[in-house]
Short mmCIF file of C-alpha atoms and ligand atoms in Angstrom, two decimals:
data_model
loop_
_atom_site.label_atom_id
_atom_site.label_comp_id
_atom_site.label_asym_id
_atom_site.label_seq_id
_atom_site.Cartn_x
_atom_site.Cartn_y
_atom_site.Cartn_z
CA MET A 6 117.28 90.55 108.73
CA LEU A 7 113.91 91.15 110.35
CA ILE A 8 111.36 90.00 107.79
CA GLY A 9 111.77 87.16 105.31
CA ALA A 10 109.03 86.54 102.76
CA VAL A 11 108.16 83.85 100.26
CA ALA A 12 105.92 85.05 97.41
CA ASP A 13 104.11 82.72 95.01
CA ASP A 14 104.76 84.86 91.92
CA LEU A 15 107.13 87.48 90.60
CA THR A 16 104.98 90.60 90.37
CA GLY A 17 103.37 89.67 93.70
CA ALA A 18 106.83 89.60 95.27
CA THR A 19 107.58 93.06 93.91
CA ASP A 20 104.25 94.30 95.29
CA LEU A 21 105.17 93.08 98.79
CA ALA A 22 108.75 94.36 98.52
CA LEU A 23 107.35 97.82 97.74
CA MET A 24 105.09 97.70 100.80
CA LEU A 25 108.06 96.82 103.04
CA THR A 26 110.19 99.55 101.46
CA SER A 27 107.38 102.04 102.03
CA GLY A 28 107.54 101.09 105.73
CA GLY A 29 111.19 102.14 105.75
CA MET A 30 112.76 98.68 105.43
CA ARG A 31 115.81 98.17 103.21
CA THR A 32 114.39 95.41 101.04
CA ILE A 33 115.61 93.24 98.18
CA GLN A 34 113.88 90.70 96.02
CA VAL A 35 115.60 87.44 95.15
CA MET A 36 114.47 85.32 92.21
CA GLY A 37 114.07 81.67 93.28
CA ILE A 38 115.34 79.79 96.32
CA PRO A 39 118.33 81.76 97.72
CA GLU A 40 121.56 79.85 97.20
CA ASP A 41 123.70 81.87 99.58
CA PRO A 42 121.75 83.00 102.70
CA ALA A 43 124.83 84.88 103.99
CA VAL A 44 124.42 87.69 101.44
CA LEU A 45 120.87 88.38 102.65
CA THR A 46 121.81 89.37 106.18
CA GLU A 47 122.53 93.05 105.49
CA TYR A 48 118.90 93.84 104.56
CA ASP A 49 115.92 94.54 106.84
CA ALA A 50 113.67 92.47 104.59
CA VAL A 51 114.14 89.93 101.81
CA VAL A 52 111.38 88.73 99.50
CA VAL A 53 111.93 85.47 97.63
CA ALA A 54 109.97 85.32 94.38
CA LEU A 55 108.84 81.83 93.43
CA LYS A 56 106.61 80.75 90.56
CA SER A 57 104.52 78.47 92.74
CA ARG A 58 100.96 79.73 92.40
CA THR A 59 99.71 77.11 89.98
CA ILE A 60 102.29 74.31 90.13
CA PRO A 61 101.40 71.03 91.91
CA ALA A 62 100.99 71.59 95.67
CA THR A 63 103.83 69.22 96.63
CA GLU A 64 106.28 71.25 94.52
CA ALA A 65 104.96 74.56 95.88
CA VAL A 66 105.45 73.25 99.43
CA GLU A 67 108.97 72.04 98.66
CA GLY A 68 110.10 75.36 97.11
CA SER A 69 108.46 77.43 99.86
CA LEU A 70 110.03 75.36 102.64
CA ALA A 71 113.50 75.55 101.06
CA SER A 72 113.16 79.34 100.68
CA ALA A 73 111.87 79.78 104.24
CA ARG A 74 114.74 77.70 105.61
CA ALA A 75 117.26 79.90 103.77
CA LEU A 76 115.57 83.06 105.10
CA ARG A 77 115.59 81.74 108.66
CA GLN A 78 119.22 80.73 108.29
CA ALA A 79 119.94 84.34 107.31
CA GLY A 80 118.33 85.47 110.57
CA SER A 81 114.75 86.32 109.53
CA ARG A 82 112.61 86.89 112.64
CA GLN A 83 109.17 86.96 111.02
CA LEU A 84 108.10 85.01 107.95
CA ILE A 85 105.46 86.19 105.46
CA PHE A 86 103.85 83.88 102.91
CA LYS A 87 102.60 86.27 100.17
CA TYR A 88 99.86 85.23 97.74
CA CYS A 89 97.51 87.14 95.51
CA SER A 90 95.12 89.76 96.88
CA THR A 91 92.40 87.86 95.00
CA PHE A 92 93.41 84.61 96.78
CA ASP A 93 94.21 82.93 93.42
CA SER A 94 94.24 79.18 94.11
CA THR A 95 92.31 75.97 93.46
CA ASP A 96 90.66 73.49 95.84
CA GLU A 97 93.88 71.43 95.59
CA GLY A 98 95.99 74.35 96.85
CA ASN A 99 98.42 75.99 97.00
CA ILE A 100 97.67 78.49 99.76
CA GLY A 101 96.49 75.93 102.35
CA PRO A 102 99.27 73.36 101.87
CA VAL A 103 102.06 75.98 101.83
CA ALA A 104 100.66 77.79 104.89
CA ALA A 105 100.41 74.48 106.79
CA ALA A 106 103.96 73.48 105.84
CA LEU A 107 105.38 76.86 106.91
CA ALA A 108 103.39 76.67 110.17
CA GLY A 109 105.07 73.30 110.78
CA LEU A 110 108.52 74.73 110.00
CA THR A 111 108.11 77.68 112.35
CA GLY A 112 106.33 75.66 115.08
CA THR A 113 103.32 77.98 114.78
CA ASP A 114 100.01 76.90 116.31
CA LEU A 115 98.02 79.88 114.95
CA THR A 116 98.49 82.13 111.94
CA ILE A 117 96.36 84.48 109.86
CA ALA A 118 95.29 84.64 106.21
CA CYS A 119 94.55 88.20 105.11
CA PRO A 120 94.75 89.11 101.41
CA ALA A 121 93.10 92.54 101.89
CA PHE A 122 94.63 95.45 99.90
CA PRO A 123 92.11 98.31 100.22
CA THR A 124 94.14 100.77 98.11
CA ASN A 125 93.68 98.41 95.17
CA GLY A 126 90.05 97.62 96.02
CA ARG A 127 90.52 94.27 97.80
CA THR A 128 88.54 94.20 101.07
CA ILE A 129 87.27 91.40 103.31
CA TYR A 130 84.00 91.48 105.26
CA MET A 131 82.68 88.51 107.25
CA GLY A 132 85.23 86.36 105.47
CA ASN A 133 83.98 87.42 102.02
CA LEU A 134 86.52 88.94 99.64
CA PHE A 135 85.45 91.87 97.48
CA VAL A 136 87.22 93.12 94.34
CA GLY A 137 86.14 96.73 94.06
CA GLU A 138 82.36 96.66 94.41
CA LEU A 139 81.99 93.01 93.45
CA PRO A 140 82.20 89.85 95.54
CA LEU A 141 85.22 87.81 94.34
CA ALA A 142 83.02 85.18 92.66
CA GLU A 143 81.23 87.85 90.60
CA SER A 144 84.45 89.68 89.64
CA PRO A 145 86.51 88.93 86.51
CA MET A 146 88.48 86.48 88.72
CA ARG A 147 85.50 84.17 88.29
CA ASP A 148 86.83 83.34 84.82
CA HIS A 149 90.56 83.32 85.50
CA PRO A 150 92.04 80.71 83.13
CA LEU A 151 94.05 78.85 85.80
CA THR A 152 92.50 79.71 89.15
CA PRO A 153 88.81 80.56 88.62
CA MET A 154 87.48 81.95 91.91
CA ARG A 155 83.83 80.86 92.17
CA ASP A 156 83.37 81.21 95.95
CA SER A 157 83.80 84.59 97.67
CA ASN A 158 83.88 83.12 101.20
CA LEU A 159 87.55 82.68 102.07
CA VAL A 160 86.85 80.57 105.16
CA ARG A 161 85.23 77.97 102.89
CA VAL A 162 87.82 78.38 100.12
CA LEU A 163 90.75 77.89 102.49
CA GLN A 164 89.10 75.06 104.45
CA ARG A 165 88.88 73.06 101.20
CA GLN A 166 92.67 73.36 100.87
CA THR A 167 93.85 72.43 104.36
CA GLN A 168 93.32 70.20 107.37
CA MET A 169 94.14 73.10 109.68
CA LYS A 170 90.89 74.38 111.23
CA VAL A 171 90.03 77.69 109.54
CA GLY A 172 88.38 80.41 111.65
CA LEU A 173 87.39 84.06 111.21
CA VAL A 174 88.17 87.32 112.99
CA PRO A 175 85.11 89.34 111.93
CA PHE A 176 85.08 93.03 111.14
CA HIS A 177 83.33 94.11 114.36
CA VAL A 178 86.31 92.72 116.30
CA VAL A 179 88.96 94.15 113.94
CA ALA A 180 87.30 97.58 114.17
CA ARG A 181 87.95 97.61 117.96
CA GLY A 182 91.73 97.58 117.43
CA PRO A 183 94.81 95.50 118.32
CA ASP A 184 93.78 94.40 121.85
CA ALA A 185 90.43 93.09 120.64
CA ILE A 186 92.14 91.28 117.76
CA ARG A 187 94.68 89.70 120.16
CA SER A 188 91.90 88.53 122.41
CA ALA A 189 90.14 86.98 119.36
CA PHE A 190 93.41 85.10 118.70
CA ASP A 191 93.30 83.69 122.27
CA ASP A 192 89.69 82.54 121.77
CA ALA A 193 90.65 80.98 118.43
CA ARG A 194 93.49 79.02 120.07
CA ASP A 195 91.02 77.72 122.67
CA ARG A 196 88.72 76.57 119.84
CA GLY A 197 91.62 74.77 118.15
CA ASP A 198 91.71 77.00 115.06
CA GLY A 199 95.01 76.88 113.17
CA ILE A 200 94.53 79.70 110.65
CA LEU A 201 92.20 82.71 110.70
CA ILE A 202 90.76 84.73 107.85
CA VAL A 203 90.89 88.30 109.20
CA ASP A 204 88.44 90.91 107.91
CA ALA A 205 89.93 94.25 106.80
CA ILE A 206 88.36 97.12 104.92
CA THR A 207 90.77 100.00 105.51
CA ASP A 208 94.50 100.60 105.87
CA GLU A 209 93.86 101.39 109.53
CA ASN A 210 92.43 97.87 109.98
CA LEU A 211 95.60 96.46 108.40
CA ARG A 212 97.83 98.51 110.71
CA ASP A 213 95.87 97.26 113.74
CA ILE A 214 96.12 93.65 112.54
CA GLY A 215 99.86 94.23 111.97
CA ALA A 216 100.25 95.40 115.57
CA ALA A 217 98.30 92.38 116.85
CA VAL A 218 100.56 89.88 115.04
CA SER A 219 103.84 91.45 116.22
CA ASP A 220 104.84 88.21 117.97
CA PHE A 221 103.66 85.82 115.21
CA GLU A 222 106.49 83.91 113.56
CA LEU A 223 104.36 83.30 110.46
CA ILE A 224 101.90 85.61 108.72
CA THR A 225 100.13 84.87 105.44
CA GLY A 226 98.39 87.32 103.14
CA GLY A 227 98.61 89.87 100.37
CA SER A 228 101.02 92.79 100.39
CA GLY A 229 98.55 94.80 102.52
CA ILE A 230 99.28 92.66 105.58
CA ALA A 231 102.81 94.11 105.65
CA LEU A 232 101.46 97.64 106.10
CA GLY A 233 101.88 97.63 109.88
CA LEU A 234 104.81 95.24 110.31
CA ALA A 235 107.75 97.63 109.94
CA ALA A 236 106.26 99.80 112.71
CA ASN A 237 106.45 96.85 115.16
CA PHE A 238 110.20 96.53 114.65
CA ALA A 239 110.70 100.30 114.76
CA ALA A 240 108.80 100.45 118.07
CA THR A 241 111.15 97.91 119.68
CA GLY A 242 114.19 99.77 118.34
CA ASP A 243 115.24 96.89 116.08
CA PHE A 244 115.65 99.21 113.12
CA THR A 245 115.44 102.83 112.13
CA PRO A 246 113.13 103.31 109.17
CA ALA A 247 114.80 104.65 106.02
CA GLU A 248 113.03 107.28 103.93
CA PRO A 249 111.40 105.41 101.00
CA PRO A 250 112.88 106.52 97.67
CA ASP A 251 110.73 108.81 95.51
CA ARG A 252 112.99 108.68 92.43
CA MET A 253 115.43 106.20 90.97
CA THR A 254 118.56 106.81 88.96
CA ALA A 255 118.74 104.87 85.72
CA LEU A 256 121.63 104.15 83.40
CA PRO A 257 121.48 106.02 80.11
CA GLY A 258 119.82 103.83 77.54
CA ARG A 259 116.61 103.29 75.66
CA ALA A 260 113.22 102.35 77.12
CA ALA A 261 110.70 99.65 76.24
CA ILE A 262 107.33 98.38 77.45
CA LEU A 263 106.63 94.66 77.00
CA ALA A 264 103.00 93.76 77.71
CA GLY A 265 101.83 90.14 77.75
CA SER A 266 98.98 90.66 80.18
CA CYS A 267 95.48 90.68 78.69
CA SER A 268 93.79 92.05 81.82
CA GLN A 269 91.34 94.91 81.52
CA ALA A 270 93.78 97.28 83.27
CA THR A 271 96.70 96.41 80.97
CA ARG A 272 94.55 96.71 77.84
CA GLY A 273 93.48 100.19 78.97
CA GLN A 274 97.13 101.13 79.59
CA VAL A 275 98.13 99.87 76.13
CA LYS A 276 95.36 101.92 74.53
CA ALA A 277 96.39 105.05 76.46
CA ALA A 278 100.01 104.60 75.37
CA VAL A 279 99.05 104.09 71.71
CA ASP A 280 96.67 107.09 71.85
CA GLY A 281 99.47 109.11 73.47
CA GLY A 282 101.73 108.44 70.44
CA ILE A 283 104.18 105.87 71.88
CA PRO A 284 105.48 103.79 68.92
CA ALA A 285 103.71 100.44 69.26
CA TYR A 286 103.97 96.95 67.73
CA GLN A 287 101.33 94.28 68.37
CA ILE A 288 102.45 90.68 68.29
CA ASP A 289 100.01 87.86 67.73
CA PRO A 290 100.44 84.23 68.78
CA ARG A 291 99.26 82.90 65.41
CA ALA A 292 101.60 85.17 63.45
CA LEU A 293 104.46 84.05 65.69
CA ALA A 294 103.52 80.41 65.16
CA ASP A 295 103.33 80.65 61.35
CA GLY A 296 106.55 82.67 61.14
CA SER A 297 105.03 85.88 59.73
CA GLN A 298 106.23 87.65 62.91
CA SER A 299 109.54 86.96 64.63
CA ALA A 300 111.39 88.25 67.68
CA ASP A 301 114.28 89.41 65.46
CA GLY A 302 111.88 91.37 63.25
CA VAL A 303 110.34 93.11 66.28
CA VAL A 304 113.77 94.01 67.67
CA GLU A 305 114.73 95.51 64.28
CA TRP A 306 111.50 97.53 64.28
CA ALA A 307 112.24 98.79 67.82
CA ILE A 308 115.78 99.86 66.94
CA ALA A 309 114.43 101.87 64.00
CA GLN A 310 112.11 103.97 66.23
CA PRO A 311 113.19 107.42 67.51
CA ALA A 312 115.68 106.74 70.31
CA ALA A 313 114.15 109.35 72.64
CA ASP A 314 110.78 107.54 72.81
CA PRO A 315 109.93 104.36 74.69
CA VAL A 316 108.66 101.60 72.40
CA LEU A 317 105.64 99.46 73.23
CA ILE A 318 105.51 95.80 72.20
CA TYR A 319 102.33 94.04 73.24
CA SER A 320 100.29 90.91 72.75
CA SER A 321 97.47 92.18 74.98
CA ASP A 322 94.15 91.56 73.30
CA ASP A 323 90.48 91.33 74.21
CA PRO A 324 88.97 88.05 75.50
CA ASP A 325 87.46 87.08 72.10
CA ALA A 326 90.79 87.44 70.28
CA VAL A 327 92.60 85.53 73.02
CA ALA A 328 89.97 82.76 72.85
CA ALA A 329 90.38 82.59 69.04
CA ALA A 330 94.17 82.28 69.32
CA GLN A 331 93.76 79.62 72.00
CA ALA A 332 91.26 77.71 69.85
CA ALA A 333 93.71 77.75 66.93
CA LEU A 334 96.90 76.87 68.82
CA GLY A 335 95.80 75.48 72.19
CA ARG A 336 95.78 77.54 75.40
CA GLU A 337 99.24 76.60 76.53
CA ALA A 338 100.90 76.87 73.11
CA ALA A 339 99.38 80.33 72.51
CA GLY A 340 100.66 81.58 75.87
CA GLN A 341 104.06 80.00 75.39
CA ALA A 342 104.46 81.46 71.89
CA VAL A 343 103.92 84.95 73.34
CA GLU A 344 106.07 84.41 76.43
CA ARG A 345 108.94 82.96 74.39
CA ALA A 346 108.77 85.82 71.87
CA LEU A 347 108.67 88.56 74.53
CA ALA A 348 111.56 86.91 76.38
CA GLU A 349 113.62 86.77 73.18
CA ILE A 350 112.68 90.35 72.29
CA ALA A 351 113.76 91.49 75.77
CA ARG A 352 117.13 89.78 75.30
CA GLY A 353 117.51 91.37 71.85
CA LEU A 354 116.64 94.85 73.11
CA VAL A 355 118.99 94.66 76.09
CA ALA A 356 121.80 93.47 73.79
CA THR A 357 121.35 96.65 71.72
CA GLY A 358 121.41 99.09 74.66
CA PHE A 359 117.89 99.21 76.11
CA LYS A 360 118.30 99.85 79.87
CA ARG A 361 114.77 100.69 81.06
CA MET A 362 111.90 98.28 80.79
CA ILE A 363 108.31 97.91 81.97
CA VAL A 364 106.92 94.37 81.80
CA ALA A 365 103.18 93.80 82.28
CA GLY A 366 101.91 90.47 83.63
CA GLY A 367 103.21 87.99 86.20
CA GLU A 368 103.90 85.10 83.78
CA THR A 369 105.31 87.51 81.23
CA SER A 370 107.60 89.07 83.85
CA GLY A 371 108.80 85.61 84.85
CA ALA A 372 109.70 84.80 81.23
CA VAL A 373 111.46 88.15 80.65
CA VAL A 374 113.39 88.25 83.92
CA GLY A 375 114.43 84.62 83.39
CA ALA A 376 115.65 85.36 79.85
CA LEU A 377 117.68 88.32 81.12
CA GLY A 378 119.23 86.19 83.86
CA VAL A 379 118.16 88.68 86.53
CA THR A 380 118.62 87.16 90.00
CA VAL A 381 118.31 90.07 92.47
CA LEU A 382 116.23 93.26 92.38
CA GLU A 383 116.73 96.37 94.49
CA ILE A 384 113.41 98.10 95.20
CA GLY A 385 112.94 101.71 94.15
CA PRO A 386 110.07 104.21 94.24
CA GLN A 387 106.38 103.46 93.81
CA ILE A 388 104.94 104.21 90.38
CA ASP A 389 101.41 103.20 91.43
CA PRO A 390 100.20 101.16 94.44
CA GLY A 391 101.74 97.68 94.19
CA VAL A 392 104.24 98.56 91.43
CA PRO A 393 107.72 99.99 92.06
CA TRP A 394 110.69 100.64 89.83
CA THR A 395 113.41 98.10 90.58
CA ARG A 396 117.06 97.74 89.60
CA ALA A 397 118.72 94.48 88.56
CA VAL A 398 121.67 94.27 90.93
CA GLY A 399 122.44 90.69 90.06
CA ALA A 400 122.16 89.37 86.49
CA SER A 401 124.01 86.62 84.67
CA ASN A 402 123.48 88.60 81.42
CA GLU A 403 126.03 91.40 81.75
CA ALA A 404 124.04 93.81 79.58
CA ALA A 405 121.06 93.50 81.97
CA ASP A 406 123.07 94.22 85.12
CA GLY A 407 122.13 97.63 86.51
CA MET A 408 119.10 98.14 84.25
CA VAL A 409 115.80 99.31 85.73
CA LEU A 410 112.64 97.21 85.49
CA ALA A 411 109.03 97.76 86.51
CA LEU A 412 107.19 94.45 86.82
CA LYS A 413 103.48 95.27 86.77
CA SER A 414 100.80 92.89 88.03
CA GLY A 415 98.21 92.54 85.28
CA ASN A 416 95.45 94.22 87.27
CA PHE A 417 97.46 97.04 88.82
CA GLY A 418 98.31 100.57 87.71
CA SER A 419 96.42 103.62 86.53
CA ASN A 420 95.39 104.08 82.90
CA ASP A 421 98.38 106.30 82.08
CA PHE A 422 100.91 103.96 83.74
CA PHE A 423 102.98 103.35 80.58
CA ASN A 424 103.16 107.07 79.87
CA LYS A 425 103.97 108.39 83.33
CA ALA A 426 106.24 105.70 84.86
CA TRP A 427 109.37 107.16 83.23
CA ASN A 428 108.94 110.53 84.94
CA ILE A 429 110.36 109.36 88.29
CA LEU A 430 113.59 108.06 86.73
CA THR A 431 116.60 110.32 86.70
CA GLU A 432 119.73 109.91 84.61
CA SER A 433 122.70 108.51 86.55
N1 LIG B 510 97.03 87.51 72.46
C1 LIG B 510 97.19 86.46 73.26
N2 LIG B 510 96.59 85.29 73.01
C2 LIG B 510 96.75 84.25 73.84
N3 LIG B 510 97.49 84.25 74.97
C3 LIG B 510 98.12 85.41 75.26
C4 LIG B 510 98.00 86.56 74.44
N4 LIG B 510 98.72 87.56 74.99
C5 LIG B 510 99.27 87.05 76.11
N5 LIG B 510 98.91 85.76 76.29
C6 LIG B 510 99.32 84.90 77.42
O1 LIG B 510 98.47 85.20 78.52
C7 LIG B 510 99.20 85.03 79.74
C8 LIG B 510 99.08 86.32 80.53
O2 LIG B 510 99.56 86.08 81.83
P1 LIG B 510 100.34 87.15 82.69
O3 LIG B 510 100.54 86.50 84.02
O4 LIG B 510 101.53 87.63 81.97
O5 LIG B 510 99.31 88.34 82.81
P2 LIG B 510 98.16 88.55 83.92
O6 LIG B 510 97.57 87.21 84.31
O7 LIG B 510 97.26 89.61 83.41
O8 LIG B 510 99.03 89.18 85.11
P3 LIG B 510 99.14 88.81 86.70
O9 LIG B 510 99.58 87.37 86.80
O10 LIG B 510 100.21 89.75 87.17
O11 LIG B 510 97.81 89.08 87.29
C9 LIG B 510 100.64 84.73 79.35
O12 LIG B 510 100.89 83.35 79.39
C10 LIG B 510 100.69 85.25 77.91
O13 LIG B 510 101.70 84.65 77.16
O1 LIG B 511 98.40 90.66 95.38
C1 LIG B 511 98.25 90.96 94.20
O2 LIG B 511 97.15 91.18 93.69
C2 LIG B 511 99.48 90.99 93.33
O3 LIG B 511 100.62 91.28 94.07
C3 LIG B 511 99.69 89.66 92.68
O4 LIG B 511 100.04 88.71 93.35
C4 LIG B 511 99.43 89.58 91.22
O5 LIG B 511 99.76 88.35 90.67
#
C-alpha cells in the first residue's frame, strides 16, 4: 500500500477515495478502524472512514491514531488526514488535535493543511477560504448547525485548535511551482512552524503542492490535496496507474434514492427528480414521531411503485420547516427520527430486492451504511466531482453484499444528479 488515509466522515472518505482512483490508484474504503490490516495490503490506497468530525477531540484523536497505526502496519508510506473542504470544525477541534497527534505518530516536524477543492468552488487565498464567490464566514457554512464557520482565515481558525505553530504558504509562492513551495517549507522549518495553510486556487496549484510534499509522511487537507499524489508514486515507478473506471456493473435489482440532507444542493436535486417524474415520498420528523408515518409504510409504498423506476424517499426540507421540526421535537431528536427511519427503510428495501441506492448527506449515509452492515466499499466511476458509485464488497447483511451505493456529500452534485447517476451503471 502506498497511501493510507483517515477521513473524518463517510461521504468525505468517498470523495477522497474517488480522487485517488482518478489518479489511477486501486483504492478501497473501509468503514471504521480496520480490524485486519493484512487484507489492506493488496491495494494502492486505503481510506478509513470515521465519524469523528464533531465528536469530542480526545475520541477523534484516539480513533484516528488507531486507524493510522493499522494503515502503517499494512505498509502505508504516506498518510493523509482528510477533513471537509469547508474546514468544518470548532475552536475545540478536531482538525488541530488530530493533525498534531498524527504528526507525533509519524515523527513529522512539518505538515500542511490544504482543504482547497477548486472544481467544487473551494479556493484559498492568503489563508482565506472561499466557497464559490463568498468568503467562508459569509457562506451558508456560517450557519452550519454543528460547526458554524464564522472566520474565513484558516491560519487563525487552525491556530485556535492547536499548539503547533501555524504558518502560511501564500499564493505568490505557490504560483511559482514545486521548487518555490519546497523552499517555503525550509523557511517554515527555520521559523519553527509545525503546520502550514497552503493557498491554492487551481488544480495546477494542487498538483504543484502535491509534487512538493512527495517526501512528507503526513499530509492534511480536503480531497483536492490528493490530486498530485499518485503522480509522485508513478514517477518513482512504485506503481503503474490503472485506468479509472467510467462505468460500473450493478446486480439486477431495484433502485432507490434516500435523501436526509437539507442542503441547498440536495433540495434542488430532490426538486429536479420530482419534476422529472421519479415517484417520491416525503417523510417528516413530526409525522414519524407521532406514528402517522412509519418505515414499514414507506417500504410498502416503495414496493408498490413501478419496478423500472427509481423511488425517491426524502426528508429534505427548507430551513424554516427544519427549524419548526426542531422546535417541536428538539434538534437532536428531529435528526435522529429521520436518520433512524431512513436506516430502517434502507434495510426494508434491501430485504425486498433493492440493489442500487443513492444516499444524500454524510450523517444520513452513516446511518444507512451502518444499518446495512456495509464494512468495505470498492470505488467505481465518478458521477459528479466528489461523488463516485461504490460497491459494497463487505457487508454483514447478506442482501446488501454486492449492491451499489452512491454516498453524496450534502453540498455536492449537479441539479440533475438523482436523474442521471443511474446512466453509468450497467447490468452485470
Ligand atoms: N426535515 C428535517 N427536519 C429536521 N432534521 C432533518 C430533516 N431532514 C433531515 N434532518 C437531519 O439533518 C441532518 C442532515 O445531515 P446530513 O449530514 O445527512 O446532511 P448534510 O449535512 O447536508 O451533508 P454533509 O454532511 O455530507 O455535508 C441529519 O441528521 C438528518 O436526520
Ligand atoms: O470535502 C468535502 O467537502 C466533502 O468531502 C465532505 O467532507 C463533506 O462532508
